PDB file of C-alpha atoms in Angstrom:
ATOM      1  CA  PHE B   1      53.305  31.971 182.403  1.00 84.00           C
ATOM      2  CA  GLU B   2      49.537  31.958 181.912  1.00 87.00           C
ATOM      3  CA  LYS B   3      49.613  28.172 182.316  1.00 86.00           C
ATOM      4  CA  ALA B   4      51.508  28.526 185.583  1.00 86.00           C
ATOM      5  CA  LEU B   5      48.765  30.820 186.915  1.00 90.00           C
ATOM      6  CA  ASP B   6      46.063  28.467 185.564  1.00 87.00           C
ATOM      7  CA  LEU B   7      47.655  25.588 187.443  1.00 84.00           C
ATOM      8  CA  PHE B   8      48.078  27.690 190.579  1.00 85.00           C
ATOM      9  CA  GLU B   9      44.367  28.562 190.557  1.00 85.00           C
ATOM     10  CA  GLN B  10      43.182  25.039 189.745  1.00 87.00           C
ATOM     11  CA  ILE B  11      45.000  22.987 192.336  1.00 83.00           C
ATOM     12  CA  ASP B  12      44.964  23.375 196.074  1.00 80.00           C
ATOM     13  CA  ILE B  13      48.609  23.369 197.055  1.00 81.00           C
ATOM     14  CA  GLU B  14      50.349  24.310 200.237  1.00 84.00           C
ATOM     15  CA  LEU B  15      52.100  27.612 199.725  1.00 89.00           C
ATOM     16  CA  ASP B  16      55.807  27.563 200.426  1.00 93.00           C
ATOM     17  CA  ASP B  17      58.760  29.745 199.495  1.00 92.00           C
ATOM     18  CA  VAL B  18      59.091  28.152 196.058  1.00 93.00           C
ATOM     19  CA  THR B  19      55.395  28.596 195.256  1.00 92.00           C
ATOM     20  CA  TYR B  20      55.387  32.256 196.273  1.00 95.00           C
ATOM     21  CA  THR B  21      58.488  32.938 194.188  1.00 96.00           C
ATOM     22  CA  ILE B  22      57.162  31.153 191.093  1.00 94.00           C
ATOM     23  CA  VAL B  23      53.775  32.875 191.234  1.00 95.00           C
ATOM     24  CA  PHE B  24      55.264  36.335 191.883  1.00 97.00           C
ATOM     25  CA  ASN B  25      57.692  35.857 188.968  1.00 97.00           C
ATOM     26  CA  ALA B  26      54.917  34.644 186.644  1.00 96.00           C
ATOM     27  CA  CYS B  27      52.761  37.632 187.593  1.00 97.00           C
ATOM     28  CA  ALA B  28      55.688  40.010 186.999  1.00 98.00           C
ATOM     29  CA  LYS B  29      56.316  38.539 183.548  1.00 97.00           C
ATOM     30  CA  LEU B  30      52.650  38.682 182.506  1.00 97.00           C
ATOM     31  CA  CYS B  31      51.898  42.051 184.059  1.00 95.00           C
ATOM     32  CA  ASN B  32      48.221  41.974 183.013  1.00 97.00           C
ATOM     33  CA  ASP B  33      45.044  42.547 185.045  1.00 96.00           C
ATOM     34  CA  ARG B  34      44.723  38.887 186.009  1.00 96.00           C
ATOM     35  CA  ALA B  35      48.364  38.682 187.085  1.00 97.00           C
ATOM     36  CA  MET B  36      48.044  41.869 189.132  1.00 97.00           C
ATOM     37  CA  LYS B  37      44.961  40.545 190.890  1.00 96.00           C
ATOM     38  CA  ILE B  38      46.522  37.158 191.683  1.00 96.00           C
ATOM     39  CA  GLY B  39      49.901  38.597 192.706  1.00 97.00           C
ATOM     40  CA  LYS B  40      48.512  41.271 195.003  1.00 97.00           C
ATOM     41  CA  LYS B  41      46.023  38.854 196.576  1.00 95.00           C
ATOM     42  CA  LEU B  42      48.776  36.309 197.235  1.00 96.00           C
ATOM     43  CA  LEU B  43      51.057  38.988 198.668  1.00 97.00           C
ATOM     44  CA  ALA B  44      48.308  40.222 201.002  1.00 96.00           C
ATOM     45  CA  LYS B  45      47.794  36.683 202.344  1.00 93.00           C
ATOM     46  CA  MET B  46      51.495  35.876 202.659  1.00 95.00           C
ATOM     47  CA  PRO B  47      52.573  35.091 206.245  1.00 94.00           C
ATOM     48  CA  GLU B  48      54.849  37.651 207.874  1.00 91.00           C
ATOM     49  CA  ASN B  49      57.763  35.217 208.273  1.00 91.00           C
ATOM     50  CA  TYR B  50      58.112  34.889 204.484  1.00 94.00           C
ATOM     51  CA  ARG B  51      58.968  38.590 204.224  1.00 91.00           C
ATOM     52  CA  ASN B  52      62.433  37.838 205.567  1.00 90.00           C
ATOM     53  CA  ASN B  53      63.132  35.357 202.770  1.00 95.00           C
ATOM     54  CA  ASN B  54      65.311  37.320 200.354  1.00 94.00           C
ATOM     55  CA  ILE B  55      64.241  35.388 197.267  1.00 96.00           C
ATOM     56  CA  ILE B  56      60.519  35.808 197.959  1.00 97.00           C
ATOM     57  CA  SER B  57      60.936  39.460 198.926  1.00 98.00           C
ATOM     58  CA  THR B  58      62.946  40.385 195.840  1.00 98.00           C
ATOM     59  CA  SER B  59      60.365  38.580 193.669  1.00 98.00           C
ATOM     60  CA  ALA B  60      57.519  40.449 195.364  1.00 98.00           C
ATOM     61  CA  ILE B  61      59.231  43.837 194.973  1.00 99.00           C
ATOM     62  CA  ASP B  62      60.043  43.067 191.335  1.00 99.00           C
ATOM     63  CA  MET B  63      56.417  42.101 190.692  1.00 98.00           C
ATOM     64  CA  LEU B  64      54.997  45.237 192.298  1.00 99.00           C
ATOM     65  CA  MET B  65      57.459  47.475 190.462  1.00 99.00           C
ATOM     66  CA  LYS B  66      56.637  45.837 187.128  1.00 98.00           C
ATOM     67  CA  PHE B  67      52.976  46.509 187.897  1.00 98.00           C
ATOM     68  CA  GLY B  68      54.015  50.166 188.298  1.00 98.00           C
ATOM     69  CA  ASP B  69      52.898  50.108 191.927  1.00 98.00           C
ATOM     70  CA  VAL B  70      55.905  51.900 193.403  1.00 99.00           C
ATOM     71  CA  GLU B  71      54.091  52.836 196.630  1.00 98.00           C
ATOM     72  CA  SER B  72      53.169  49.227 197.433  1.00 98.00           C
ATOM     73  CA  ALA B  73      56.717  48.095 196.652  1.00 99.00           C
ATOM     74  CA  GLU B  74      58.112  50.760 199.000  1.00 99.00           C
ATOM     75  CA  ARG B  75      55.638  49.785 201.707  1.00 98.00           C
ATOM     76  CA  PHE B  76      56.572  46.118 201.328  1.00 98.00           C
ATOM     77  CA  PHE B  77      60.288  47.023 201.389  1.00 98.00           C
ATOM     78  CA  ARG B  78      59.839  48.944 204.644  1.00 96.00           C
ATOM     79  CA  SER B  79      58.060  45.947 206.216  1.00 95.00           C
ATOM     80  CA  ILE B  80      61.078  43.674 205.701  1.00 95.00           C
ATOM     81  CA  LYS B  81      63.150  43.419 208.856  1.00 92.00           C
ATOM     82  CA  ALA B  82      66.411  41.977 207.501  1.00 90.00           C
ATOM     83  CA  LYS B  83      67.285  43.684 204.235  1.00 94.00           C
ATOM     84  CA  GLY B  84      70.398  42.685 202.320  1.00 95.00           C
ATOM     85  CA  ALA B  85      71.992  44.074 199.182  1.00 97.00           C
ATOM     86  CA  ASP B  86      69.710  41.997 196.962  1.00 96.00           C
ATOM     87  CA  ILE B  87      66.494  43.442 198.400  1.00 97.00           C
ATOM     88  CA  HIS B  88      67.856  46.982 198.128  1.00 98.00           C
ATOM     89  CA  GLY B  89      68.866  46.148 194.559  1.00 98.00           C
ATOM     90  CA  ALA B  90      65.345  44.982 193.698  1.00 98.00           C
ATOM     91  CA  LEU B  91      63.922  48.287 194.923  1.00 99.00           C
ATOM     92  CA  MET B  92      66.523  50.317 193.027  1.00 98.00           C
ATOM     93  CA  ASN B  93      65.906  48.312 189.856  1.00 98.00           C
ATOM     94  CA  GLY B  94      62.202  49.046 190.217  1.00 98.00           C
ATOM     95  CA  TYR B  95      62.902  52.750 190.511  1.00 98.00           C
ATOM     96  CA  ASN B  96      64.864  52.569 187.251  1.00 97.00           C
ATOM     97  CA  LEU B  97      61.977  50.720 185.570  1.00 97.00           C
ATOM     98  CA  ASN B  98      59.477  53.331 186.724  1.00 98.00           C
ATOM     99  CA  GLY B  99      61.431  56.452 185.798  1.00 96.00           C
ATOM    100  CA  GLU B 100      62.388  57.302 189.383  1.00 97.00           C
ATOM    101  CA  SER B 101      66.120  56.636 189.087  1.00 95.00           C
ATOM    102  CA  TRP B 102      67.010  59.515 191.404  1.00 93.00           C
ATOM    103  CA  LYS B 103      65.555  57.488 194.312  1.00 96.00           C
ATOM    104  CA  CYS B 104      68.333  54.917 193.832  1.00 96.00           C
ATOM    105  CA  PHE B 105      70.820  57.395 195.276  1.00 94.00           C
ATOM    106  CA  LYS B 106      68.757  57.719 198.454  1.00 96.00           C
ATOM    107  CA  ILE B 107      68.643  53.929 198.816  1.00 97.00           C
ATOM    108  CA  PHE B 108      72.398  53.771 198.240  1.00 96.00           C
ATOM    109  CA  GLU B 109      72.942  56.256 201.087  1.00 96.00           C
ATOM    110  CA  GLU B 110      70.681  54.183 203.358  1.00 97.00           C
ATOM    111  CA  MET B 111      72.730  51.112 202.481  1.00 97.00           C
ATOM    112  CA  LYS B 112      75.964  52.917 203.349  1.00 96.00           C
ATOM    113  CA  GLU B 113      74.541  54.005 206.716  1.00 97.00           C
ATOM    114  CA  LYS B 114      73.773  50.344 207.485  1.00 97.00           C
ATOM    115  CA  ASN B 115      77.118  49.088 206.139  1.00 97.00           C
ATOM    116  CA  ILE B 116      75.398  47.163 203.346  1.00 97.00           C
ATOM    117  CA  ILE B 117      77.659  46.965 200.317  1.00 94.00           C
ATOM    118  CA  PRO B 118      76.001  46.560 196.917  1.00 96.00           C
ATOM    119  CA  ASP B 119      76.790  43.359 195.066  1.00 93.00           C
ATOM    120  CA  GLU B 120      77.796  43.347 191.392  1.00 92.00           C
ATOM    121  CA  ILE B 121      74.152  43.555 190.321  1.00 94.00           C
ATOM    122  CA  GLY B 122      73.511  46.459 192.691  1.00 95.00           C
ATOM    123  CA  TRP B 123      76.443  48.428 191.289  1.00 94.00           C
ATOM    124  CA  ASN B 124      75.161  47.831 187.755  1.00 93.00           C
ATOM    125  CA  ILE B 125      71.716  49.065 188.798  1.00 95.00           C
ATOM    126  CA  LEU B 126      73.293  52.185 190.296  1.00 94.00           C
ATOM    127  CA  ILE B 127      75.240  52.821 187.084  1.00 91.00           C
ATOM    128  CA  GLY B 128      71.949  52.458 185.207  1.00 92.00           C
ATOM    129  CA  ALA B 129      70.416  55.027 187.548  1.00 94.00           C
ATOM    130  CA  CYS B 130      73.325  57.342 186.790  1.00 90.00           C
ATOM    131  CA  SER B 131      72.768  57.066 183.056  1.00 88.00           C
ATOM    132  CA  LYS B 132      69.039  57.701 183.381  1.00 89.00           C
ATOM    133  CA  SER B 133      69.138  60.485 185.956  1.00 86.00           C
ATOM    134  CA  GLY B 134      71.709  62.766 184.369  1.00 82.00           C
ATOM    135  CA  MET B 135      72.832  63.740 187.880  1.00 81.00           C
ATOM    136  CA  LEU B 136      76.547  63.860 187.117  1.00 82.00           C
ATOM    137  CA  HIS B 137      77.749  64.758 190.624  1.00 82.00           C
ATOM    138  CA  HIS B 138      75.938  61.711 192.064  1.00 82.00           C
ATOM    139  CA  CYS B 139      77.268  59.526 189.280  1.00 86.00           C
ATOM    140  CA  GLN B 140      80.896  60.429 189.898  1.00 88.00           C
ATOM    141  CA  TYR B 141      80.333  59.865 193.625  1.00 89.00           C
ATOM    142  CA  ILE B 142      78.892  56.391 192.912  1.00 90.00           C
ATOM    143  CA  VAL B 143      81.611  55.385 190.441  1.00 89.00           C
ATOM    144  CA  ASN B 144      84.341  56.436 192.884  1.00 91.00           C
ATOM    145  CA  GLN B 145      82.956  54.010 195.472  1.00 91.00           C
ATOM    146  CA  ILE B 146      82.800  50.896 193.313  1.00 91.00           C
ATOM    147  CA  PRO B 147      85.402  48.406 194.613  1.00 90.00           C
ATOM    148  CA  LEU B 148      88.199  47.578 192.148  1.00 88.00           C
ATOM    149  CA  ASN B 149      87.243  43.904 191.897  1.00 88.00           C
ATOM    150  CA  ILE B 150      83.726  44.937 190.828  1.00 87.00           C
ATOM    151  CA  GLN B 151      85.016  47.665 188.477  1.00 83.00           C
ATOM    152  CA  ASN B 152      87.081  45.070 186.647  1.00 83.00           C
ATOM    153  CA  LYS B 153      84.024  42.837 186.193  1.00 81.00           C
ATOM    154  CA  ILE B 154      81.650  45.510 184.923  1.00 73.00           C
ATOM    155  CA  ARG B 155      84.015  47.184 182.440  1.00 68.00           C
TER     156      ARG B 155
END
């Protein structure tokens, strides 16, 4: 991953969706001072229209959460106009990583209000939040809402 960042810094390439995703993922994996500097600088310069690309946005949220920068990840999340289950899932996964699992339940409620149904990954993230939070009443509520086809896959 260091070599990917070396290459990124050495050559002058046109930034596209693939480049943003690769660099954000490399920065998230490395999670050192250099990676944080490069990732945050790239994110700050990223054109607004890329924020609505689900792959780039989930990579950016994942990177920020792995840096432990929950506030920046939340701010970035709020700036995205079209949020699907995957982007919500990235935020919830970040909350689990940063010891804020209880926030996953709030995101789940926001998803329900907008008729966004978690995908299989999202349900697994929510179950992870249940196990970490110890909030049994929320956990039973979540489990009762998992569709049967998903329940059969995650058992």
